[in-house]
Amino acid sequence: MNPILSYDLLRQEHAERLAQSHRARVREAARLTRQPTENVGRPPDPRRVQARPTSLVGALSAR
């Protein structure tokens, strides 16, 4: 194999691995900085929270 081609392939593989590890570090940092939402002691907003159907037929048709 041409040495220049193999060098370019190695550089490309290294760049892909570096980008992948960078994405993993960014995801992990974002996961660690996420804070759980505080419970402010008020009932859930009925316009935003929808009750789940209790019957199996309703549950299957809701998806």
PDB file of N, CA and C in Angstrom:
ATOM      1  N   MET A   1       0.840  -1.175   0.000  1.00  0.00           N
ATOM      2  CA  MET A   1       0.000   0.000   0.000  1.00  0.00           C
ATOM      3  C   MET A   1       0.888   1.242   0.000  1.00  0.00           C
ATOM      4  N   ASN A   2       0.410   2.253  -0.650  1.00  0.00           N
ATOM      5  CA  ASN A   2       1.135   3.510  -0.720  1.00  0.00           C
ATOM      6  C   ASN A   2       1.271   4.096   0.695  1.00  0.00           C
ATOM      7  N   PRO A   3       2.486   4.455   1.106  1.00  0.00           N
ATOM      8  CA  PRO A   3       2.670   4.966   2.472  1.00  0.00           C
ATOM      9  C   PRO A   3       1.865   6.232   2.756  1.00  0.00           C
ATOM     10  N   ILE A   4       1.713   7.080   1.747  1.00  0.00           N
ATOM     11  CA  ILE A   4       0.945   8.316   1.951  1.00  0.00           C
ATOM     12  C   ILE A   4      -0.523   7.982   2.196  1.00  0.00           C
ATOM     13  N   LEU A   5      -1.056   7.008   1.438  1.00  0.00           N
ATOM     14  CA  LEU A   5      -2.453   6.615   1.632  1.00  0.00           C
ATOM     15  C   LEU A   5      -2.659   6.006   3.011  1.00  0.00           C
ATOM     16  N   SER A   6      -1.731   5.140   3.428  1.00  0.00           N
ATOM     17  CA  SER A   6      -1.894   4.517   4.743  1.00  0.00           C
ATOM     18  C   SER A   6      -1.780   5.568   5.848  1.00  0.00           C
ATOM     19  N   TYR A   7      -0.909   6.559   5.663  1.00  0.00           N
ATOM     20  CA  TYR A   7      -0.790   7.634   6.652  1.00  0.00           C
ATOM     21  C   TYR A   7      -2.090   8.434   6.731  1.00  0.00           C
ATOM     22  N   ASP A   8      -2.677   8.732   5.559  1.00  0.00           N
ATOM     23  CA  ASP A   8      -3.944   9.469   5.547  1.00  0.00           C
ATOM     24  C   ASP A   8      -5.049   8.665   6.219  1.00  0.00           C
ATOM     25  N   LEU A   9      -5.068   7.354   5.980  1.00  0.00           N
ATOM     26  CA  LEU A   9      -6.080   6.516   6.629  1.00  0.00           C
ATOM     27  C   LEU A   9      -5.893   6.510   8.144  1.00  0.00           C
ATOM     28  N   LEU A  10      -4.641   6.419   8.590  1.00  0.00           N
ATOM     29  CA  LEU A  10      -4.372   6.454  10.026  1.00  0.00           C
ATOM     30  C   LEU A  10      -4.811   7.782  10.636  1.00  0.00           C
ATOM     31  N   ARG A  11      -4.517   8.876   9.933  1.00  0.00           N
ATOM     32  CA  ARG A  11      -4.926  10.192  10.438  1.00  0.00           C
ATOM     33  C   ARG A  11      -6.439  10.296  10.510  1.00  0.00           C
ATOM     34  N   GLN A  12      -7.124   9.778   9.488  1.00  0.00           N
ATOM     35  CA  GLN A  12      -8.585   9.835   9.476  1.00  0.00           C
ATOM     36  C   GLN A  12      -9.170   9.001  10.625  1.00  0.00           C
ATOM     37  N   GLU A  13      -8.637   7.793  10.829  1.00  0.00           N
ATOM     38  CA  GLU A  13      -9.115   6.950  11.926  1.00  0.00           C
ATOM     39  C   GLU A  13      -8.869   7.619  13.273  1.00  0.00           C
ATOM     40  N   HIS A  14      -7.699   8.226  13.420  1.00  0.00           N
ATOM     41  CA  HIS A  14      -7.390   8.903  14.678  1.00  0.00           C
ATOM     42  C   HIS A  14      -8.339  10.080  14.899  1.00  0.00           C
ATOM     43  N   ALA A  15      -8.614  10.840  13.861  1.00  0.00           N
ATOM     44  CA  ALA A  15      -9.526  11.979  13.988  1.00  0.00           C
ATOM     45  C   ALA A  15     -10.931  11.516  14.354  1.00  0.00           C
ATOM     46  N   GLU A  16     -11.364  10.399  13.770  1.00  0.00           N
ATOM     47  CA  GLU A  16     -12.697   9.875  14.100  1.00  0.00           C
ATOM     48  C   GLU A  16     -12.759   9.411  15.554  1.00  0.00           C
ATOM     49  N   ARG A  17     -11.701   8.721  16.011  1.00  0.00           N
ATOM     50  CA  ARG A  17     -11.679   8.277  17.412  1.00  0.00           C
ATOM     51  C   ARG A  17     -11.656   9.469  18.363  1.00  0.00           C
ATOM     52  N   LEU A  18     -10.886  10.493  18.003  1.00  0.00           N
ATOM     53  CA  LEU A  18     -10.803  11.688  18.829  1.00  0.00           C
ATOM     54  C   LEU A  18     -12.161  12.386  18.913  1.00  0.00           C
ATOM     55  N   ALA A  19     -12.841  12.501  17.772  1.00  0.00           N
ATOM     56  CA  ALA A  19     -14.160  13.134  17.762  1.00  0.00           C
ATOM     57  C   ALA A  19     -15.161  12.318  18.566  1.00  0.00           C
ATOM     58  N   GLN A  20     -15.080  11.005  18.461  1.00  0.00           N
ATOM     59  CA  GLN A  20     -16.001  10.143  19.203  1.00  0.00           C
ATOM     60  C   GLN A  20     -15.778  10.285  20.710  1.00  0.00           C
ATOM     61  N   SER A  21     -14.523  10.296  21.132  1.00  0.00           N
ATOM     62  CA  SER A  21     -14.259  10.429  22.567  1.00  0.00           C
ATOM     63  C   SER A  21     -14.653  11.821  23.058  1.00  0.00           C
ATOM     64  N   HIS A  22     -14.477  12.826  22.200  1.00  0.00           N
ATOM     65  CA  HIS A  22     -14.895  14.179  22.575  1.00  0.00           C
ATOM     66  C   HIS A  22     -16.406  14.234  22.762  1.00  0.00           C
ATOM     67  N   ARG A  23     -17.155  13.619  21.832  1.00  0.00           N
ATOM     68  CA  ARG A  23     -18.617  13.591  21.962  1.00  0.00           C
ATOM     69  C   ARG A  23     -19.029  12.873  23.240  1.00  0.00           C
ATOM     70  N   ALA A  24     -18.333  11.789  23.568  1.00  0.00           N
ATOM     71  CA  ALA A  24     -18.656  11.049  24.792  1.00  0.00           C
ATOM     72  C   ALA A  24     -18.387  11.907  26.024  1.00  0.00           C
ATOM     73  N   ARG A  25     -17.272  12.654  26.019  1.00  0.00           N
ATOM     74  CA  ARG A  25     -16.972  13.527  27.163  1.00  0.00           C
ATOM     75  C   ARG A  25     -18.002  14.637  27.291  1.00  0.00           C
ATOM     76  N   VAL A  26     -18.424  15.213  26.165  1.00  0.00           N
ATOM     77  CA  VAL A  26     -19.433  16.278  26.203  1.00  0.00           C
ATOM     78  C   VAL A  26     -20.750  15.736  26.737  1.00  0.00           C
ATOM     79  N   ARG A  27     -21.141  14.538  26.267  1.00  0.00           N
ATOM     80  CA  ARG A  27     -22.389  13.930  26.761  1.00  0.00           C
ATOM     81  C   ARG A  27     -22.312  13.670  28.258  1.00  0.00           C
ATOM     82  N   GLU A  28     -21.182  13.149  28.721  1.00  0.00           N
ATOM     83  CA  GLU A  28     -21.029  12.844  30.139  1.00  0.00           C
ATOM     84  C   GLU A  28     -21.060  14.124  30.974  1.00  0.00           C
ATOM     85  N   ALA A  29     -20.386  15.173  30.497  1.00  0.00           N
ATOM     86  CA  ALA A  29     -20.393  16.440  31.235  1.00  0.00           C
ATOM     87  C   ALA A  29     -21.799  17.016  31.296  1.00  0.00           C
ATOM     88  N   ALA A  30     -22.539  16.928  30.197  1.00  0.00           N
ATOM     89  CA  ALA A  30     -23.916  17.434  30.192  1.00  0.00           C
ATOM     90  C   ALA A  30     -24.781  16.622  31.142  1.00  0.00           C
ATOM     91  N   ARG A  31     -24.556  15.329  31.191  1.00  0.00           N
ATOM     92  CA  ARG A  31     -25.347  14.478  32.086  1.00  0.00           C
ATOM     93  C   ARG A  31     -25.049  14.811  33.553  1.00  0.00           C
ATOM     94  N   LEU A  32     -23.787  15.088  33.854  1.00  0.00           N
ATOM     95  CA  LEU A  32     -23.414  15.383  35.237  1.00  0.00           C
ATOM     96  C   LEU A  32     -23.908  16.756  35.689  1.00  0.00           C
ATOM     97  N   THR A  33     -24.006  17.712  34.782  1.00  0.00           N
ATOM     98  CA  THR A  33     -24.436  19.057  35.174  1.00  0.00           C
ATOM     99  C   THR A  33     -25.945  19.189  35.234  1.00  0.00           C
ATOM    100  N   ARG A  34     -26.665  18.228  34.656  1.00  0.00           N
ATOM    101  CA  ARG A  34     -28.123  18.305  34.704  1.00  0.00           C
ATOM    102  C   ARG A  34     -28.605  18.158  36.138  1.00  0.00           C
ATOM    103  N   GLN A  35     -29.462  19.037  36.562  1.00  0.00           N
ATOM    104  CA  GLN A  35     -30.000  18.985  37.919  1.00  0.00           C
ATOM    105  C   GLN A  35     -31.431  18.470  37.878  1.00  0.00           C
ATOM    106  N   PRO A  36     -31.830  17.687  38.872  1.00  0.00           N
ATOM    107  CA  PRO A  36     -33.236  17.273  38.919  1.00  0.00           C
ATOM    108  C   PRO A  36     -34.118  18.484  39.213  1.00  0.00           C
ATOM    109  N   THR A  37     -35.299  18.472  38.653  1.00  0.00           N
ATOM    110  CA  THR A  37     -36.202  19.600  38.868  1.00  0.00           C
ATOM    111  C   THR A  37     -36.693  19.587  40.303  1.00  0.00           C
ATOM    112  N   GLU A  38     -36.863  20.767  40.831  1.00  0.00           N
ATOM    113  CA  GLU A  38     -37.331  20.873  42.209  1.00  0.00           C
ATOM    114  C   GLU A  38     -38.824  20.624  42.265  1.00  0.00           C
ATOM    115  N   ASN A  39     -39.251  20.015  43.339  1.00  0.00           N
ATOM    116  CA  ASN A  39     -40.674  19.856  43.579  1.00  0.00           C
ATOM    117  C   ASN A  39     -41.126  21.127  44.292  1.00  0.00           C
ATOM    118  N   VAL A  40     -41.903  21.949  43.597  1.00  0.00           N
ATOM    119  CA  VAL A  40     -42.283  23.242  44.157  1.00  0.00           C
ATOM    120  C   VAL A  40     -43.542  23.143  45.004  1.00  0.00           C
ATOM    121  N   GLY A  41     -44.099  21.963  45.172  1.00  0.00           N
ATOM    122  CA  GLY A  41     -45.211  21.779  46.073  1.00  0.00           C
ATOM    123  C   GLY A  41     -46.562  22.165  45.513  1.00  0.00           C
ATOM    124  N   ARG A  42     -46.665  22.281  44.217  1.00  0.00           N
ATOM    125  CA  ARG A  42     -47.983  22.580  43.655  1.00  0.00           C
ATOM    126  C   ARG A  42     -48.432  21.403  42.812  1.00  0.00           C
ATOM    127  N   PRO A  43     -49.734  21.258  42.626  1.00  0.00           N
ATOM    128  CA  PRO A  43     -50.212  20.128  41.829  1.00  0.00           C
ATOM    129  C   PRO A  43     -49.787  20.276  40.375  1.00  0.00           C
ATOM    130  N   PRO A  44     -49.684  19.184  39.662  1.00  0.00           N
ATOM    131  CA  PRO A  44     -49.276  19.265  38.254  1.00  0.00           C
ATOM    132  C   PRO A  44     -50.307  20.016  37.427  1.00  0.00           C
ATOM    133  N   ASP A  45     -49.809  20.707  36.426  1.00  0.00           N
ATOM    134  CA  ASP A  45     -50.682  21.475  35.533  1.00  0.00           C
ATOM    135  C   ASP A  45     -51.465  20.489  34.668  1.00  0.00           C
ATOM    136  N   PRO A  46     -52.796  20.485  34.754  1.00  0.00           N
ATOM    137  CA  PRO A  46     -53.571  19.500  33.981  1.00  0.00           C
ATOM    138  C   PRO A  46     -53.460  19.697  32.473  1.00  0.00           C
ATOM    139  N   ARG A  47     -53.070  20.897  32.047  1.00  0.00           N
ATOM    140  CA  ARG A  47     -52.914  21.110  30.598  1.00  0.00           C
ATOM    141  C   ARG A  47     -51.647  20.451  30.083  1.00  0.00           C
ATOM    142  N   ARG A  48     -50.662  20.266  30.957  1.00  0.00           N
ATOM    143  CA  ARG A  48     -49.397  19.673  30.526  1.00  0.00           C
ATOM    144  C   ARG A  48     -49.304  18.196  30.854  1.00  0.00           C
ATOM    145  N   VAL A  49     -49.914  17.767  31.940  1.00  0.00           N
ATOM    146  CA  VAL A  49     -49.826  16.376  32.370  1.00  0.00           C
ATOM    147  C   VAL A  49     -51.097  15.669  31.935  1.00  0.00           C
ATOM    148  N   GLN A  50     -50.942  14.656  31.108  1.00  0.00           N
ATOM    149  CA  GLN A  50     -52.099  13.902  30.642  1.00  0.00           C
ATOM    150  C   GLN A  50     -52.117  12.558  31.341  1.00  0.00           C
ATOM    151  N   ALA A  51     -53.307  12.182  31.790  1.00  0.00           N
ATOM    152  CA  ALA A  51     -53.446  10.891  32.467  1.00  0.00           C
ATOM    153  C   ALA A  51     -53.257   9.765  31.462  1.00  0.00           C
ATOM    154  N   ARG A  52     -52.581   8.733  31.897  1.00  0.00           N
ATOM    155  CA  ARG A  52     -52.391   7.555  31.043  1.00  0.00           C
ATOM    156  C   ARG A  52     -53.672   6.733  31.021  1.00  0.00           C
ATOM    157  N   PRO A  53     -54.031   6.199  29.881  1.00  0.00           N
ATOM    158  CA  PRO A  53     -55.224   5.343  29.836  1.00  0.00           C
ATOM    159  C   PRO A  53     -54.997   4.073  30.658  1.00  0.00           C
ATOM    160  N   THR A  54     -56.025   3.672  31.384  1.00  0.00           N
ATOM    161  CA  THR A  54     -55.872   2.508  32.257  1.00  0.00           C
ATOM    162  C   THR A  54     -56.160   1.207  31.528  1.00  0.00           C
ATOM    163  N   SER A  55     -56.956   1.262  30.472  1.00  0.00           N
ATOM    164  CA  SER A  55     -57.276   0.016  29.772  1.00  0.00           C
ATOM    165  C   SER A  55     -56.182  -0.310  28.768  1.00  0.00           C
ATOM    166  N   LEU A  56     -56.021  -1.568  28.480  1.00  0.00           N
ATOM    167  CA  LEU A  56     -55.007  -2.003  27.528  1.00  0.00           C
ATOM    168  C   LEU A  56     -55.318  -1.484  26.131  1.00  0.00           C
ATOM    169  N   VAL A  57     -56.605  -1.444  25.780  1.00  0.00           N
ATOM    170  CA  VAL A  57     -56.991  -0.954  24.452  1.00  0.00           C
ATOM    171  C   VAL A  57     -56.617   0.515  24.317  1.00  0.00           C
ATOM    172  N   GLY A  58     -56.887   1.290  25.345  1.00  0.00           N
ATOM    173  CA  GLY A  58     -56.528   2.705  25.298  1.00  0.00           C
ATOM    174  C   GLY A  58     -55.029   2.907  25.247  1.00  0.00           C
ATOM    175  N   ALA A  59     -54.290   2.076  25.960  1.00  0.00           N
ATOM    176  CA  ALA A  59     -52.836   2.205  25.969  1.00  0.00           C
ATOM    177  C   ALA A  59     -52.248   1.869  24.610  1.00  0.00           C
ATOM    178  N   LEU A  60     -52.811   0.872  23.954  1.00  0.00           N
ATOM    179  CA  LEU A  60     -52.279   0.494  22.643  1.00  0.00           C
ATOM    180  C   LEU A  60     -52.639   1.522  21.586  1.00  0.00           C
ATOM    181  N   SER A  61     -53.829   2.096  21.671  1.00  0.00           N
ATOM    182  CA  SER A  61     -54.223   3.070  20.654  1.00  0.00           C
ATOM    183  C   SER A  61     -53.569   4.423  20.905  1.00  0.00           C
ATOM    184  N   ALA A  62     -53.123   4.692  22.133  1.00  0.00           N
ATOM    185  CA  ALA A  62     -52.491   5.972  22.433  1.00  0.00           C
ATOM    186  C   ALA A  62     -51.112   6.072  21.804  1.00  0.00           C
ATOM    187  N   ARG A  63     -50.476   4.958  21.535  1.00  0.00           N
ATOM    188  CA  ARG A  63     -49.153   4.990  20.925  1.00  0.00           C
ATOM    189  C   ARG A  63     -49.310   5.154  19.477  1.00  0.00           C
TER     190      ARG A  63
END
